[in-house]
Short mmCIF file of C-alpha atoms and ligand atoms in Angstrom, two decimals:
data_model
loop_
_atom_site.label_atom_id
_atom_site.label_comp_id
_atom_site.label_asym_id
_atom_site.label_seq_id
_atom_site.Cartn_x
_atom_site.Cartn_y
_atom_site.Cartn_z
CA MET A 11 -46.12 -60.60 -10.54
CA SER A 12 -45.84 -64.36 -10.43
CA THR A 13 -44.71 -66.12 -7.30
CA ALA A 14 -41.55 -67.21 -9.10
CA LYS A 15 -40.71 -63.62 -10.11
CA ARG A 16 -41.42 -62.40 -6.59
CA LEU A 17 -39.06 -65.00 -5.29
CA VAL A 18 -36.34 -63.90 -7.71
CA SER A 19 -36.82 -60.27 -6.65
CA LEU A 20 -36.61 -61.25 -3.03
CA VAL A 21 -33.46 -63.25 -3.58
CA CYS A 22 -31.94 -60.32 -5.43
CA LEU A 23 -32.83 -57.93 -2.64
CA VAL A 24 -31.35 -60.23 -0.03
CA LEU A 25 -28.23 -60.59 -2.15
CA VAL A 26 -27.85 -56.81 -2.52
CA PHE A 27 -28.38 -56.39 1.19
CA ALA A 28 -25.84 -59.06 1.99
CA LEU A 29 -23.35 -57.37 -0.32
CA VAL A 30 -23.92 -53.98 1.24
CA ALA A 31 -23.70 -55.40 4.72
CA GLY A 32 -20.58 -57.26 3.72
CA CYS A 33 -19.00 -54.04 2.53
CA ALA A 34 -20.01 -52.26 5.68
CA GLN A 35 -18.33 -54.83 7.79
CA LYS A 36 -15.01 -54.76 6.01
CA PRO A 37 -12.51 -53.98 8.75
CA ALA A 38 -10.25 -52.07 6.34
CA GLU A 39 -12.78 -49.30 5.76
CA PRO A 40 -14.24 -48.21 9.03
CA ALA A 41 -14.64 -44.55 8.02
CA LYS A 42 -17.82 -44.09 6.03
CA PRO A 43 -19.44 -47.45 5.28
CA ALA A 44 -22.94 -46.04 4.92
CA GLU A 45 -21.94 -43.51 2.26
CA GLN A 46 -20.06 -46.05 0.22
CA ALA A 47 -23.13 -48.23 0.20
CA LYS A 48 -25.32 -45.54 -1.33
CA PRO A 49 -26.37 -46.10 -4.92
CA ALA A 50 -24.10 -44.19 -7.29
CA GLU A 51 -25.13 -40.53 -7.73
CA PRO A 52 -24.36 -38.47 -10.83
CA ALA A 53 -20.75 -37.31 -10.41
CA LYS A 54 -20.53 -33.88 -8.76
CA PRO A 55 -17.50 -31.67 -9.33
CA ALA A 56 -15.34 -32.37 -6.33
CA GLU A 57 -15.36 -29.59 -3.69
CA PRO A 58 -11.77 -28.42 -3.34
CA ALA A 59 -10.25 -29.54 -0.07
CA GLU A 60 -8.54 -26.19 0.47
CA ILE A 61 -9.24 -22.53 -0.14
CA LYS A 62 -6.66 -20.89 -2.37
CA ILE A 63 -6.18 -17.18 -1.82
CA GLY A 64 -3.90 -15.07 -3.99
CA VAL A 65 -1.70 -12.32 -2.56
CA VAL A 66 -0.15 -9.60 -4.73
CA ALA A 67 2.27 -7.17 -3.08
CA PRO A 68 5.58 -5.36 -3.76
CA ILE A 69 7.84 -7.77 -1.90
CA THR A 70 10.86 -6.43 -3.79
CA GLY A 71 11.42 -3.13 -5.60
CA ASP A 72 11.43 0.49 -4.48
CA VAL A 73 8.88 0.12 -1.64
CA ALA A 74 9.71 -3.39 -0.49
CA THR A 75 8.81 -2.82 3.18
CA PHE A 76 5.21 -2.39 1.97
CA GLY A 77 5.18 -5.84 0.39
CA VAL A 78 7.10 -7.66 3.08
CA ASN A 79 4.79 -6.41 5.83
CA THR A 80 1.65 -6.96 3.77
CA HIS A 81 2.71 -10.56 3.27
CA ARG A 82 3.40 -10.96 6.98
CA GLY A 83 -0.01 -9.59 7.92
CA VAL A 84 -1.81 -12.01 5.60
CA GLU A 85 0.36 -14.90 6.71
CA LEU A 86 -0.34 -14.26 10.39
CA ALA A 87 -4.10 -14.09 9.82
CA VAL A 88 -4.09 -17.29 7.79
CA LYS A 89 -2.04 -19.11 10.39
CA GLN A 90 -4.49 -18.13 13.11
CA LEU A 91 -7.46 -19.19 10.96
CA ASN A 92 -5.90 -22.53 10.05
CA ASP A 93 -4.95 -23.22 13.67
CA LYS A 94 -8.66 -22.95 14.46
CA GLY A 95 -9.71 -25.41 11.77
CA GLY A 96 -9.58 -23.18 8.68
CA VAL A 97 -12.54 -21.61 6.88
CA LEU A 98 -15.65 -23.70 6.11
CA GLY A 99 -13.62 -26.60 7.48
CA LYS A 100 -10.98 -26.13 4.77
CA LYS A 101 -7.37 -25.14 5.09
CA VAL A 102 -6.51 -21.72 3.64
CA VAL A 103 -3.55 -21.85 1.28
CA LEU A 104 -1.77 -18.73 -0.01
CA LYS A 105 -0.42 -18.16 -3.51
CA VAL A 106 1.94 -15.18 -3.23
CA GLU A 107 3.04 -12.99 -6.15
CA ASP A 108 5.56 -10.11 -6.07
CA ASP A 109 4.50 -7.21 -8.31
CA LYS A 110 7.61 -5.10 -7.51
CA ASN A 111 5.34 -2.02 -7.30
CA GLN A 112 4.94 -2.09 -11.09
CA PRO A 113 1.43 -2.02 -12.57
CA THR A 114 2.26 -4.33 -15.51
CA GLU A 115 3.55 -6.92 -13.02
CA THR A 116 0.36 -6.61 -10.98
CA ALA A 117 -1.79 -7.27 -14.04
CA ALA A 118 0.29 -10.34 -14.96
CA ALA A 119 0.16 -11.63 -11.38
CA VAL A 120 -3.62 -11.31 -11.13
CA GLN A 121 -4.01 -13.05 -14.48
CA LYS A 122 -1.79 -15.93 -13.35
CA LEU A 123 -3.51 -16.31 -9.98
CA ILE A 124 -6.88 -16.59 -11.69
CA THR A 125 -6.11 -18.76 -14.71
CA GLN A 126 -3.28 -20.92 -13.41
CA ASP A 127 -3.71 -21.13 -9.66
CA LYS A 128 -7.52 -20.82 -9.78
CA VAL A 129 -7.68 -18.82 -6.57
CA THR A 130 -11.02 -18.11 -4.87
CA ALA A 131 -10.12 -14.48 -4.11
CA ILE A 132 -7.20 -12.07 -4.19
CA ILE A 133 -5.69 -9.80 -1.54
CA GLY A 134 -3.75 -6.90 -3.04
CA SER A 135 -2.07 -4.89 -4.19
CA VAL A 136 -0.61 -2.06 -2.09
CA ALA A 137 -0.01 0.95 -4.35
CA SER A 138 -3.16 2.29 -5.95
CA LYS A 139 -1.54 2.46 -9.40
CA CYS A 140 -0.85 -1.29 -9.16
CA THR A 141 -4.26 -2.28 -7.84
CA LEU A 142 -5.84 -0.19 -10.60
CA ALA A 143 -3.96 -2.31 -13.15
CA GLY A 144 -4.94 -5.66 -11.62
CA ALA A 145 -8.50 -4.97 -10.54
CA PRO A 146 -10.13 -4.95 -14.04
CA ILE A 147 -8.86 -8.53 -14.55
CA ALA A 148 -10.32 -9.73 -11.26
CA GLN A 149 -13.56 -7.90 -12.02
CA SER A 150 -14.00 -9.41 -15.49
CA ASN A 151 -13.30 -12.90 -14.12
CA LYS A 152 -15.69 -12.35 -11.21
CA VAL A 153 -12.98 -13.05 -8.66
CA PRO A 154 -13.37 -10.96 -5.47
CA MET A 155 -10.34 -8.76 -4.77
CA ILE A 156 -9.61 -6.74 -1.65
CA SER A 157 -6.77 -4.26 -1.43
CA PRO A 158 -5.61 -3.77 2.13
CA THR A 159 -4.15 -0.32 1.50
CA SER A 160 -4.90 1.22 -1.91
CA THR A 161 -6.50 4.51 -0.99
CA ASN A 162 -7.11 6.12 -4.40
CA GLU A 163 -10.83 6.66 -4.90
CA LYS A 164 -10.91 5.02 -8.36
CA VAL A 165 -9.80 1.59 -7.11
CA THR A 166 -13.18 0.24 -5.99
CA GLN A 167 -14.95 2.05 -8.83
CA VAL A 168 -13.54 -0.66 -11.12
CA GLY A 169 -16.52 -2.81 -10.20
CA GLU A 170 -18.62 -4.76 -7.74
CA TYR A 171 -15.93 -7.41 -7.10
CA ILE A 172 -13.33 -4.88 -5.92
CA PHE A 173 -13.06 -3.93 -2.24
CA ARG A 174 -10.59 -2.33 0.15
CA ALA A 175 -9.90 -2.44 3.88
CA CYS A 176 -8.71 1.18 4.15
CA PHE A 177 -10.19 4.68 3.97
CA ILE A 178 -9.83 6.70 0.76
CA ASP A 179 -7.64 9.67 -0.21
CA PRO A 180 -10.42 12.29 -0.30
CA PHE A 181 -10.81 11.55 3.43
CA GLN A 182 -7.09 11.33 4.12
CA GLY A 183 -6.43 14.68 2.40
CA ALA A 184 -9.22 16.27 4.43
CA VAL A 185 -7.76 14.84 7.65
CA MET A 186 -4.35 16.41 7.01
CA ALA A 187 -5.79 19.74 5.80
CA LYS A 188 -7.84 19.97 8.99
CA PHE A 189 -4.88 18.94 11.12
CA ALA A 190 -2.70 21.61 9.51
CA TYR A 191 -5.26 24.39 9.71
CA GLU A 192 -6.83 23.62 13.08
CA ASN A 193 -4.17 21.81 15.12
CA LEU A 194 -0.98 23.34 13.74
CA LYS A 195 -2.83 26.62 13.03
CA VAL A 196 -0.94 27.25 9.79
CA LYS A 197 -2.29 29.40 6.97
CA THR A 198 -0.08 28.66 3.94
CA ALA A 199 0.93 25.40 2.31
CA ALA A 200 2.78 24.04 -0.73
CA CYS A 201 2.34 20.65 -2.41
CA LEU A 202 4.96 18.61 -4.24
CA PHE A 203 4.02 15.26 -5.79
CA ASP A 204 4.61 12.62 -8.48
CA VAL A 205 2.24 13.52 -11.30
CA THR A 206 2.47 9.99 -12.78
CA ASN A 207 1.13 8.29 -9.65
CA ASP A 208 -2.64 8.08 -9.00
CA TYR A 209 -2.09 8.03 -5.26
CA THR A 210 0.29 10.97 -4.87
CA LYS A 211 -1.72 13.09 -7.31
CA GLY A 212 -5.14 12.28 -5.84
CA LEU A 213 -3.97 12.88 -2.29
CA ALA A 214 -2.35 16.22 -3.15
CA GLU A 215 -5.56 17.33 -4.89
CA SER A 216 -7.62 16.42 -1.86
CA PHE A 217 -5.27 18.19 0.57
CA LYS A 218 -5.28 21.34 -1.56
CA ALA A 219 -9.07 21.46 -1.99
CA ASN A 220 -9.70 20.89 1.71
CA PHE A 221 -7.03 23.30 2.94
CA GLU A 222 -8.43 26.04 0.74
CA LYS A 223 -11.98 25.27 1.81
CA LEU A 224 -10.95 25.83 5.40
CA GLY A 225 -9.48 29.22 4.51
CA GLY A 226 -5.82 28.29 3.97
CA LYS A 227 -3.78 29.21 0.90
CA VAL A 228 -1.81 26.80 -1.30
CA VAL A 229 1.02 29.02 -2.49
CA GLU A 230 2.83 26.48 -4.70
CA TYR A 231 1.61 23.30 -6.40
CA GLN A 232 4.63 21.52 -7.88
CA THR A 233 5.09 18.13 -9.55
CA TYR A 234 7.83 15.67 -10.59
CA ASN A 235 7.98 12.33 -12.38
CA VAL A 236 8.47 8.84 -10.99
CA GLY A 237 12.17 8.09 -10.43
CA ASP A 238 13.25 11.75 -10.21
CA GLN A 239 16.09 12.32 -7.75
CA ASP A 240 16.64 16.06 -7.91
CA PHE A 241 13.86 18.25 -6.56
CA LYS A 242 15.85 21.48 -6.22
CA PRO A 243 14.15 23.32 -9.14
CA GLN A 244 10.69 22.80 -7.59
CA LEU A 245 11.96 23.48 -4.08
CA THR A 246 13.49 26.77 -5.24
CA LYS A 247 10.04 27.96 -6.31
CA ILE A 248 8.51 26.70 -3.09
CA LYS A 249 11.17 28.41 -0.98
CA ALA A 250 10.42 31.73 -2.64
CA GLN A 251 6.83 31.50 -1.32
CA ASN A 252 7.95 30.52 2.21
CA PRO A 253 4.96 28.27 3.06
CA ASP A 254 4.23 27.20 6.66
CA VAL A 255 3.88 23.54 5.60
CA LEU A 256 4.93 21.38 2.66
CA PHE A 257 2.64 18.48 1.79
CA LEU A 258 4.53 15.49 0.34
CA SER A 259 2.10 12.79 -0.72
CA ASP A 260 4.59 10.21 -1.97
CA TYR A 261 5.98 6.97 -0.47
CA TYR A 262 8.69 6.82 2.20
CA ASN A 263 11.61 6.36 -0.19
CA THR A 264 10.92 9.52 -2.21
CA VAL A 265 9.70 11.50 0.81
CA GLY A 266 12.96 10.76 2.65
CA LEU A 267 14.93 11.99 -0.33
CA ILE A 268 12.90 15.18 -0.75
CA ALA A 269 13.05 15.93 2.99
CA LYS A 270 16.85 15.97 2.87
CA GLN A 271 16.90 18.40 -0.06
CA VAL A 272 14.30 20.58 1.69
CA ARG A 273 16.61 21.07 4.67
CA GLU A 274 19.76 21.36 2.52
CA MET A 275 18.10 24.30 0.81
CA GLY A 276 17.29 25.90 4.13
CA LEU A 277 13.50 25.56 4.02
CA LYS A 278 12.05 25.63 7.52
CA CYS A 279 8.48 24.53 6.77
CA ILE A 280 6.81 21.62 8.61
CA LEU A 281 6.58 18.52 6.41
CA LEU A 282 3.22 16.74 6.09
CA GLY A 283 2.09 13.66 4.21
CA GLY A 284 -0.14 10.60 4.02
CA ASP A 285 -0.02 6.86 4.66
CA GLY A 286 2.75 6.38 2.09
CA TRP A 287 5.21 7.59 4.73
CA ASP A 288 4.64 4.50 6.84
CA SER A 289 7.88 2.57 6.91
CA ALA A 290 10.68 2.03 9.39
CA GLU A 291 12.89 3.06 6.43
CA LEU A 292 11.55 6.64 6.37
CA GLY A 293 13.78 7.79 9.23
CA LYS A 294 16.76 5.92 7.83
CA ILE A 295 16.46 7.65 4.46
CA GLY A 296 15.31 11.07 5.68
CA GLY A 297 17.43 11.26 8.83
CA THR A 298 16.85 14.32 10.96
CA ALA A 299 15.32 16.14 7.96
CA ILE A 300 12.05 14.24 8.36
CA GLU A 301 11.83 14.62 12.15
CA GLY A 302 8.95 16.79 13.29
CA GLY A 303 6.84 15.82 10.28
CA TYR A 304 3.26 14.52 10.53
CA PHE A 305 1.34 12.03 8.42
CA SER A 306 -2.09 10.44 8.35
CA ASN A 307 -2.26 6.69 8.80
CA HIS A 308 -4.57 3.72 9.26
CA TYR A 309 -3.09 2.25 12.38
CA SER A 310 -1.00 3.10 15.39
CA LYS A 311 0.68 0.44 17.45
CA ASP A 312 -0.52 2.39 20.48
CA ALA A 313 -4.16 1.55 19.62
CA LYS A 314 -5.95 0.02 22.60
CA ASN A 315 -8.89 -1.88 21.04
CA PRO A 316 -8.62 -5.58 22.00
CA GLU A 317 -8.03 -6.70 18.40
CA ALA A 318 -5.09 -4.29 18.04
CA VAL A 319 -3.59 -5.35 21.37
CA ALA A 320 -3.79 -9.04 20.46
CA PHE A 321 -2.44 -8.37 16.96
CA LEU A 322 0.54 -6.37 18.22
CA ASP A 323 1.43 -9.18 20.59
CA ALA A 324 1.06 -11.96 17.99
CA PHE A 325 2.95 -10.01 15.33
CA LYS A 326 5.87 -9.26 17.62
CA LYS A 327 6.07 -12.91 18.64
CA ALA A 328 6.04 -14.04 15.02
CA TYR A 329 8.39 -11.47 13.48
CA ASN A 330 10.29 -9.88 16.35
CA GLU A 331 9.32 -6.38 15.12
CA ASP A 332 6.50 -3.90 15.58
CA PRO A 333 3.86 -4.09 12.86
CA ASP A 334 3.12 -1.11 10.61
CA ALA A 335 -0.15 -0.14 8.93
CA LEU A 336 0.63 -2.38 5.97
CA ALA A 337 0.76 -5.43 8.21
CA ALA A 338 -2.31 -4.40 10.21
CA LEU A 339 -4.44 -3.75 7.14
CA ALA A 340 -3.29 -6.91 5.38
CA TYR A 341 -4.32 -8.84 8.48
CA ASP A 342 -7.68 -7.03 8.50
CA ALA A 343 -8.26 -7.57 4.76
CA THR A 344 -7.62 -11.30 5.19
CA MET A 345 -10.01 -11.55 8.14
CA ILE A 346 -12.71 -9.55 6.31
CA LEU A 347 -12.40 -11.79 3.27
CA CYS A 348 -12.47 -15.01 5.26
CA ASP A 349 -15.41 -13.80 7.33
CA ALA A 350 -17.25 -13.18 4.06
CA ILE A 351 -16.34 -16.65 2.75
CA LYS A 352 -17.77 -18.16 5.94
CA ARG A 353 -20.99 -16.18 5.60
CA ALA A 354 -21.24 -17.03 1.90
CA GLY A 355 -20.99 -20.69 2.90
CA LYS A 356 -19.41 -21.66 -0.42
CA LEU A 357 -16.46 -20.87 -2.66
CA ASP A 358 -18.46 -18.87 -5.14
CA GLY A 359 -17.19 -15.46 -6.28
CA GLY A 360 -20.65 -13.93 -6.54
CA ALA A 361 -21.74 -15.15 -3.11
CA ILE A 362 -18.46 -14.01 -1.53
CA LYS A 363 -18.66 -10.52 -3.00
CA ASP A 364 -22.25 -10.19 -1.75
CA ALA A 365 -21.13 -11.23 1.72
CA MET A 366 -18.19 -8.79 1.59
CA SER A 367 -20.61 -5.97 0.67
CA SER A 368 -22.64 -6.65 3.78
CA THR A 369 -19.67 -6.55 6.20
CA LYS A 370 -20.97 -4.67 9.23
CA ASP A 371 -19.28 -3.60 12.49
CA PHE A 372 -16.47 -6.07 11.87
CA LYS A 373 -14.05 -5.83 14.77
CA ALA A 374 -10.74 -5.31 12.99
CA VAL A 375 -7.27 -4.33 14.20
CA SER A 376 -7.62 -0.93 12.48
CA GLY A 377 -11.00 -0.32 14.13
CA SER A 378 -14.59 -1.29 13.50
CA ILE A 379 -15.26 -1.80 9.79
CA THR A 380 -18.55 -1.40 7.97
CA ILE A 381 -18.35 -1.63 4.19
CA ASP A 382 -20.57 0.77 2.28
CA PRO A 383 -22.25 -1.58 -0.23
CA ALA A 384 -22.62 1.21 -2.80
CA THR A 385 -18.91 2.06 -2.97
CA ARG A 386 -17.26 -1.02 -1.39
CA ASN A 387 -15.21 1.34 0.79
CA PRO A 388 -15.10 0.99 4.57
CA ILE A 389 -16.15 3.85 6.75
CA LYS A 390 -13.44 4.31 9.37
CA SER A 391 -11.25 6.75 11.24
CA ALA A 392 -7.66 7.87 10.65
CA VAL A 393 -4.76 8.60 12.97
CA VAL A 394 -2.15 11.33 12.66
CA LEU A 395 1.37 10.26 13.61
CA LYS A 396 4.39 12.44 14.33
CA VAL A 397 7.89 11.52 13.24
CA ASP A 398 9.96 11.78 16.42
CA LYS A 399 13.68 11.62 17.06
CA GLY A 400 15.34 8.67 15.37
CA GLY A 401 12.44 8.26 12.95
CA LYS A 402 10.08 6.76 15.57
CA PHE A 403 6.36 7.39 15.07
CA ALA A 404 4.30 8.82 17.91
CA PHE A 405 0.52 8.94 18.06
CA GLU A 406 -0.71 12.52 17.68
CA ALA A 407 -4.46 12.52 16.96
CA LEU A 408 -7.45 10.37 16.06
CA VAL A 409 -9.74 11.76 13.36
CA ASN A 410 -13.21 10.34 12.78
CA PRO A 411 -15.00 10.51 9.43
N1 LIG B 11 -2.23 4.29 0.09
C1 LIG B 11 -1.12 4.01 -0.76
C2 LIG B 11 -1.63 3.93 -2.19
O1 LIG B 11 -2.78 3.86 -2.40
C3 LIG B 11 -0.40 2.75 -0.37
C4 LIG B 11 0.05 2.69 1.06
C5 LIG B 11 -0.84 2.42 2.08
C6 LIG B 11 1.33 2.92 1.41
C7 LIG B 11 -0.45 2.37 3.40
C8 LIG B 11 1.72 2.88 2.72
C9 LIG B 11 0.84 2.63 3.74
O2 LIG B 11 -0.89 3.95 -3.12
#
C-alpha cells in the first residue's frame, strides 16, 4: 500500500471514529449508544415484546361458572407473573375466547388464536368434548396447549403438544368406586350419564369397571342425551333395582336437575359423582336433593400446602369469593406453562412442549405436579368432597394415585 493510500485509509478511519463518537455523545440518545454504533447486521425477525397466551373457556352457556372461574384463575396467575417482571422479561398478554361449552366453537377459537392472534400457547378448554375438538388444531400447528381440567383420557392422546394440569377419568372413577365400596361400604350401584359426552361416558365406564373389580354390583347402567330434561323413565328402572348409590357423572347443571327428580320419585340412594359437580350453582339447582352427595375433585379450599394457602388468600382478595377447582387448576396450568416457557428460554413451540414434558415436582396449588412425558398427564392425588347443608362442600378424604 502506498503512503498516500495509507493516509487516505487513516483519514477514513478517523472520520468513521469521529462520526461514531459524535453519535455516542448525542445528548438525545443516552440509552444504547454502543449498540447503535455497531455496523449493520443482517435484519433479524424482531423478538416480540410480549408473550401472547390464548385462553379458551365456556364463559357463557350452560356451564358458565366453569369458564368464569377458569378465566379468573389464569388472570390471577398472569397478574402475579407480570407484577414480578413477566416471563423472560416480557409481559404476558391474554387473548380470551368464549367457547360456550360447544366443541365447534372451541375449534374456531383455537384456529383464530393461532392464525390471527399468533399466540405462543393456549390454555383450555374445560370440558373434554371441547378440548378434544380444539386440540388437533393446536397439535397440527405445533402450538402447545394445556387444558386445566379436561379429564377424559383421550385429550392428551391427540399428540405431543397437548397437556393437562389435572388427573384423568380412569383415576377419578377408581377413586369414587373405592370410596363407595370401602368408605361408604355399599355393595350396589347404578350409573346414569349423557352418552353424547366423552367425559360423562368415560367417567361412568371407569366407575363401573372399578366398582365391579372391587366386588360391587352395578345393577343399572342408564343413559340420556345432551339437553334432556326428563329423567323419570331411566330413574323408574333404577328405582326398581334399589341401588345403594347412584353415580351421576355429568356437570352441575344436569346433576342438580337429576337429583331433584331422584328425590321426587322417592329414591333414597346416596348420590355420587366427579369433578363436574364443582360449582357454587350445584346447591342452588339441586337444593336439598343434592345434600349428602359426594364427588371427587382436584382441589379443596381447605388444602394446607403453602401454594394453596397463598392462592386462596389472593383469589379472595381479587374476586371476593372462594375459588373452586376450575380457578385453582387454571392458575396451576398457567404457572406450569409459564415455568416451561422460562426453562425453554425462547418462544418456540417445540422447545416449550419439551420443557412442559419435563415438568417435575412443580409446587402447584392442587399439589405437587410431575408430568409423565409419555402421556403428558400429571400424576397427582384427588380429594373427595361432601355436599353439606346449603350446598357447601366439605373435605371428606384425600386419595393418592
Ligand atoms: N373434567 C371435566 C371434563 O373433562 C371438566 C371439569 C373439570 C368440570 C373440573 C368441573 C370441574 O369434561
